[in-house]
Amino acid sequence: MAMQVKRENVGEAVVVTVQGSVDIYSSPELRAELKGPLGKKVSRLVVDLGGVTFVDSSGLATLIEALQKVKAYQGRMTLCNLSKTVLGVFQLANLDHIFQIKATREEALEA
Amino acid sequence: MASWQGIRVSLLSEVRYLEPIRALLGEATGLAGLGEEDAAQVALAVTEGCANVIRHCYKNRTDKRIDLILTFGDGVFDIRIDDYGTFVDPSRIRSRDLADVRPGGLGVHLMKKVMDEVLYEKNGWGGTSLTLRKRVASRRGRGTGTA
């Protein structure tokens, strides 16, 4: 399934909603979408991965890059709605301890 | 009946073709008797294997050939990825330390984590053949309690 990305402002947070496959082909597009909020140094970035069906190491790399940028300006980045399969990939790479991961968007916005 | 049971497919070294390859793998893993979780892991490993060929072996050139050979064996499902580049010494293929959190360097680690065997060999064309093996658990052994 081709990747789709939507961006919206929710209070002081920017929520980026991702659907489809985040792989070596599509991750440059996700990186480009994240560039806007990261460039503006938004204090709270929520990435909703609820519609993501597949993620590979390129997708992980894109999110690690975003997290490092957010941390550099002391903002907060939270992932939410990960399917069991997608969460499994984060766990395989030990990234479930590096990212703040919440079950729902609401929890992510409150984090 | 032929002694070899499998599927052979060739693709150009373009990353956009990896999604349709995963669709094919979705059907093939079902045929092999793999469950949903194993099927997702095979899709991940093959994506990483092909991505490494495109990125590192072919230096992102999009006019090179990759062959995938899927073999349905006795209790195993094998995927061989053949490239036509130069042989890569397996001892030089390393994943990064997971504690060193940075973008990149996770592909080989993920492949090794999700597959039962990962084997690099020199092939007859001077390139590398990467074989990814997944054992197929018997239906009774899957722990559903319904056998």
CSV table of C-alpha atoms in Angstrom, one decimal:
chain,number,residue,atom,x,y,z
A,1,MET,CA,0.0,0.0,0.0
A,2,ALA,CA,1.5,3.4,-1.1
A,3,MET,CA,2.3,5.7,1.8
A,4,GLN,CA,0.1,8.7,2.6
A,5,VAL,CA,1.0,11.4,5.0
A,6,LYS,CA,-1.2,14.1,6.6
A,7,ARG,CA,-0.2,16.9,8.9
A,8,GLU,CA,-2.4,18.9,11.2
A,9,ASN,CA,-2.1,21.2,14.2
A,10,VAL,CA,-3.8,20.1,17.4
A,11,GLY,CA,-3.3,22.7,20.1
A,12,GLU,CA,0.4,23.3,20.5
A,13,ALA,CA,1.2,19.9,18.9
A,14,VAL,CA,1.7,19.0,15.3
A,15,VAL,CA,0.3,15.6,14.4
A,16,VAL,CA,1.7,13.7,11.4
A,17,THR,CA,-0.5,10.8,10.4
A,18,VAL,CA,1.1,8.1,8.3
A,19,GLN,CA,-0.6,5.3,6.3
A,20,GLY,CA,0.7,2.5,4.2
A,21,SER,CA,4.3,1.3,3.8
A,22,VAL,CA,7.2,3.3,5.1
A,23,ASP,CA,10.1,1.8,3.3
A,24,ILE,CA,13.2,2.7,1.3
A,25,TYR,CA,11.0,4.0,-1.5
A,26,SER,CA,8.6,6.1,0.6
A,27,SER,CA,10.7,7.3,3.5
A,28,PRO,CA,12.2,10.3,1.7
A,29,GLU,CA,8.6,11.6,1.4
A,30,LEU,CA,8.1,11.2,5.1
A,31,ARG,CA,11.4,12.9,5.8
A,32,ALA,CA,10.2,15.8,3.6
A,33,GLU,CA,6.9,16.0,5.5
A,34,LEU,CA,8.6,16.1,8.8
A,35,LYS,CA,11.0,18.8,7.7
A,36,GLY,CA,8.3,21.5,8.1
A,37,PRO,CA,7.5,21.0,11.8
A,38,LEU,CA,11.1,20.2,12.6
A,39,GLY,CA,12.3,23.3,10.9
A,40,LYS,CA,9.8,25.4,12.9
A,41,LYS,CA,11.0,23.6,16.1
A,42,VAL,CA,7.5,22.6,17.2
A,43,SER,CA,7.6,21.8,20.9
A,44,ARG,CA,5.4,18.7,20.5
A,45,LEU,CA,5.4,16.3,17.6
A,46,VAL,CA,3.1,13.3,17.5
A,47,VAL,CA,3.5,10.8,14.7
A,48,ASP,CA,0.4,8.6,14.4
A,49,LEU,CA,1.5,5.3,12.7
A,50,GLY,CA,-2.0,3.7,13.1
A,51,GLY,CA,-2.4,3.2,9.3
A,52,VAL,CA,1.2,1.9,8.7
A,53,THR,CA,1.2,-1.6,7.4
A,54,PHE,CA,4.9,-2.1,6.9
A,55,VAL,CA,8.1,-0.4,8.1
A,56,ASP,CA,11.7,-1.2,7.2
A,57,SER,CA,15.1,0.1,8.4
A,58,SER,CA,14.8,3.2,6.2
A,59,GLY,CA,11.5,4.1,7.9
A,60,LEU,CA,13.1,3.6,11.3
A,61,ALA,CA,16.1,5.7,10.2
A,62,THR,CA,13.8,8.5,9.2
A,63,LEU,CA,12.0,8.5,12.6
A,64,ILE,CA,15.4,8.3,14.5
A,65,GLU,CA,16.6,11.3,12.5
A,66,ALA,CA,13.4,13.2,13.5
A,67,LEU,CA,13.8,12.2,17.1
A,68,GLN,CA,17.4,13.4,17.2
A,69,LYS,CA,16.4,16.8,15.8
A,70,VAL,CA,13.5,17.2,18.2
A,71,LYS,CA,15.8,16.3,21.1
A,72,ALA,CA,18.4,18.8,19.9
A,73,TYR,CA,16.0,21.7,20.4
A,74,GLN,CA,14.5,20.1,23.5
A,75,GLY,CA,11.1,19.4,22.0
A,76,ARG,CA,9.0,16.2,22.5
A,77,MET,CA,8.2,13.6,19.9
A,78,THR,CA,5.7,10.8,20.6
A,79,LEU,CA,4.7,7.8,18.4
A,80,CYS,CA,1.2,6.3,18.7
A,81,ASN,CA,-1.2,3.7,17.4
A,82,LEU,CA,1.5,1.2,16.3
A,83,SER,CA,0.2,-2.1,15.1
A,84,LYS,CA,1.6,-5.3,16.6
A,85,THR,CA,3.7,-5.9,13.5
A,86,VAL,CA,5.1,-2.3,13.4
A,87,LEU,CA,5.8,-2.3,17.1
A,88,GLY,CA,7.6,-5.6,16.6
A,89,VAL,CA,10.1,-4.0,14.2
A,90,PHE,CA,10.8,-1.2,16.8
A,91,GLN,CA,11.4,-3.9,19.4
A,92,LEU,CA,13.7,-5.9,17.2
A,93,ALA,CA,15.9,-2.8,16.9
A,94,ASN,CA,15.6,-1.9,20.6
A,95,LEU,CA,13.9,1.3,19.6
A,96,ASP,CA,10.8,0.8,21.8
A,97,HIS,CA,12.9,2.1,24.7
A,98,ILE,CA,14.3,5.1,22.7
A,99,PHE,CA,11.0,6.5,21.4
A,100,GLN,CA,8.1,7.5,23.6
A,101,ILE,CA,5.3,5.2,22.3
A,102,LYS,CA,1.7,5.5,23.3
A,103,ALA,CA,-1.3,3.3,22.5
A,104,THR,CA,-3.6,6.1,21.3
A,105,ARG,CA,-3.4,9.6,19.8
A,106,GLU,CA,-5.1,11.1,22.9
A,107,GLU,CA,-2.4,9.6,25.2
A,108,ALA,CA,0.3,10.9,22.9
A,109,LEU,CA,-1.2,14.4,22.9
A,110,GLU,CA,-1.3,14.3,26.7
A,111,ALA,CA,2.3,12.9,27.1
B,1,MET,CA,6.6,-33.8,-10.8
B,2,ALA,CA,9.7,-31.5,-10.9
B,3,SER,CA,12.2,-32.0,-8.1
B,4,TRP,CA,12.4,-28.2,-7.5
B,5,GLN,CA,9.3,-26.5,-6.1
B,6,GLY,CA,9.4,-22.8,-6.4
B,7,ILE,CA,9.0,-19.4,-7.9
B,8,ARG,CA,11.7,-17.4,-9.7
B,9,VAL,CA,11.2,-13.7,-10.4
B,10,SER,CA,13.6,-11.0,-11.7
B,11,LEU,CA,13.3,-7.3,-11.1
B,12,LEU,CA,15.2,-4.2,-12.0
B,13,SER,CA,17.1,-2.5,-9.1
B,14,GLU,CA,14.4,0.1,-8.4
B,15,VAL,CA,13.1,0.5,-4.8
B,16,ARG,CA,9.6,1.1,-6.1
B,17,TYR,CA,9.4,-2.6,-7.1
B,18,LEU,CA,9.8,-3.8,-3.5
B,19,GLU,CA,6.2,-3.2,-2.6
B,20,PRO,CA,4.9,-5.5,-5.4
B,21,ILE,CA,7.6,-8.0,-4.3
B,22,ARG,CA,6.1,-7.9,-0.8
B,23,ALA,CA,2.6,-8.6,-2.3
B,24,LEU,CA,4.1,-11.7,-4.0
B,25,LEU,CA,5.7,-12.8,-0.8
B,26,GLY,CA,2.4,-12.4,1.0
B,27,GLU,CA,0.9,-15.0,-1.3
B,28,ALA,CA,4.0,-17.2,-1.3
B,29,THR,CA,4.3,-17.3,2.5
B,30,GLY,CA,0.7,-18.4,2.7
B,31,LEU,CA,1.5,-21.2,0.2
B,32,ALA,CA,4.5,-22.2,2.3
B,33,GLY,CA,2.2,-22.5,5.4
B,34,LEU,CA,3.7,-19.6,7.3
B,35,GLY,CA,1.6,-17.6,9.8
B,36,GLU,CA,1.0,-13.9,9.7
B,37,GLU,CA,3.9,-13.0,11.9
B,38,ASP,CA,6.4,-15.1,10.0
B,39,ALA,CA,5.1,-13.7,6.7
B,40,ALA,CA,5.6,-10.1,7.9
B,41,GLN,CA,9.1,-11.1,9.0
B,42,VAL,CA,9.9,-12.6,5.6
B,43,ALA,CA,8.7,-9.4,3.9
B,44,LEU,CA,10.9,-7.3,6.1
B,45,ALA,CA,14.0,-9.5,5.6
B,46,VAL,CA,13.6,-9.6,1.8
B,47,THR,CA,13.0,-5.9,1.6
B,48,GLU,CA,16.2,-5.3,3.6
B,49,GLY,CA,18.2,-7.8,1.5
B,50,CYS,CA,17.0,-6.2,-1.8
B,51,ALA,CA,17.5,-2.7,-0.4
B,52,ASN,CA,21.1,-3.5,0.5
B,53,VAL,CA,21.8,-4.8,-3.0
B,54,ILE,CA,20.3,-1.7,-4.6
B,55,ARG,CA,22.0,0.7,-2.2
B,56,HIS,CA,25.4,-0.9,-1.6
B,57,CYS,CA,26.1,-3.3,-4.4
B,58,TYR,CA,24.5,-1.3,-7.3
B,59,LYS,CA,25.1,2.1,-5.8
B,60,ASN,CA,21.4,3.1,-6.4
B,61,ARG,CA,21.7,2.4,-10.1
B,62,THR,CA,18.2,1.4,-11.4
B,63,ASP,CA,19.2,-0.6,-14.5
B,64,LYS,CA,20.6,-3.6,-12.8
B,65,ARG,CA,19.1,-7.0,-12.3
B,66,ILE,CA,18.1,-8.8,-9.1
B,67,ASP,CA,16.8,-12.4,-9.1
B,68,LEU,CA,14.6,-13.8,-6.3
B,69,ILE,CA,14.2,-17.6,-6.1
B,70,LEU,CA,11.6,-18.8,-3.6
B,71,THR,CA,11.8,-22.4,-2.7
B,72,PHE,CA,9.2,-24.4,-0.9
B,73,GLY,CA,11.2,-27.2,0.9
B,74,ASP,CA,10.5,-29.8,3.5
B,75,GLY,CA,9.6,-27.7,6.5
B,76,VAL,CA,11.5,-24.6,5.3
B,77,PHE,CA,10.8,-21.7,3.0
B,78,ASP,CA,13.9,-20.2,1.4
B,79,ILE,CA,14.3,-17.0,-0.5
B,80,ARG,CA,17.6,-16.5,-2.4
B,81,ILE,CA,18.5,-13.0,-3.6
B,82,ASP,CA,21.0,-13.0,-6.4
B,83,ASP,CA,22.8,-9.9,-7.6
B,84,TYR,CA,25.1,-9.4,-10.5
B,85,GLY,CA,27.6,-7.1,-8.8
B,86,THR,CA,30.7,-8.0,-6.9
B,87,PHE,CA,30.9,-10.6,-4.1
B,88,VAL,CA,30.7,-9.0,-0.7
B,89,ASP,CA,32.8,-10.7,2.0
B,90,PRO,CA,30.3,-11.7,4.7
B,91,SER,CA,32.8,-10.8,7.4
B,92,ARG,CA,32.6,-7.2,6.2
B,93,ILE,CA,28.9,-7.1,6.6
B,94,ARG,CA,28.1,-5.8,10.0
B,95,SER,CA,25.2,-4.2,11.7
B,96,ARG,CA,25.8,-1.3,14.1
B,97,ASP,CA,25.8,-1.5,17.9
B,98,LEU,CA,22.1,-1.0,18.9
B,99,ALA,CA,23.2,1.1,21.8
B,100,ASP,CA,24.6,3.6,19.3
B,101,VAL,CA,21.3,5.1,18.3
B,102,ARG,CA,21.6,6.8,14.9
B,103,PRO,CA,19.9,6.5,11.5
B,104,GLY,CA,21.0,3.6,9.4
B,105,GLY,CA,22.9,0.3,9.9
B,106,LEU,CA,19.9,-1.7,11.0
B,107,GLY,CA,19.1,-3.7,7.9
B,108,VAL,CA,21.4,-6.7,8.5
B,109,HIS,CA,20.5,-6.8,12.2
B,110,LEU,CA,16.8,-7.0,11.3
B,111,MET,CA,17.4,-9.8,8.7
B,112,LYS,CA,19.3,-11.9,11.2
B,113,LYS,CA,16.8,-11.3,13.9
B,114,VAL,CA,13.7,-12.4,11.9
B,115,MET,CA,15.1,-15.3,9.8
B,116,ASP,CA,16.3,-18.7,11.0
B,117,GLU,CA,19.3,-18.6,8.7
B,118,VAL,CA,21.0,-15.9,6.7
B,119,LEU,CA,23.8,-17.1,4.4
B,120,TYR,CA,25.9,-15.1,2.0
B,121,GLU,CA,27.7,-16.9,-0.9
B,122,LYS,CA,29.6,-16.0,-4.0
B,123,ASN,CA,27.4,-16.9,-7.0
B,124,GLY,CA,28.4,-18.1,-10.5
B,125,TRP,CA,28.2,-14.6,-11.9
B,126,GLY,CA,30.7,-13.1,-9.6
B,127,GLY,CA,28.0,-11.5,-7.4
B,128,THR,CA,26.5,-12.4,-4.1
B,129,SER,CA,23.7,-14.8,-3.3
B,130,LEU,CA,21.9,-14.1,-0.1
B,131,THR,CA,19.8,-17.0,1.2
B,132,LEU,CA,17.1,-16.2,3.8
B,133,ARG,CA,15.6,-19.3,5.5
B,134,LYS,CA,12.4,-19.5,7.5
B,135,ARG,CA,11.4,-22.8,9.2
B,136,VAL,CA,7.8,-23.7,8.8
B,137,ALA,CA,6.3,-24.7,12.1
B,138,SER,CA,3.8,-27.5,11.9
B,139,ARG,CA,0.2,-26.4,12.4
B,140,ARG,CA,0.1,-28.5,15.6
B,141,GLY,CA,3.2,-26.7,16.9
B,142,ARG,CA,1.7,-23.2,16.5
B,143,GLY,CA,0.1,-23.3,19.9
B,144,THR,CA,-3.4,-22.5,18.8
B,145,GLY,CA,-4.8,-25.4,20.8
B,146,THR,CA,-7.2,-26.3,18.1
B,147,ALA,CA,-5.3,-29.0,16.3
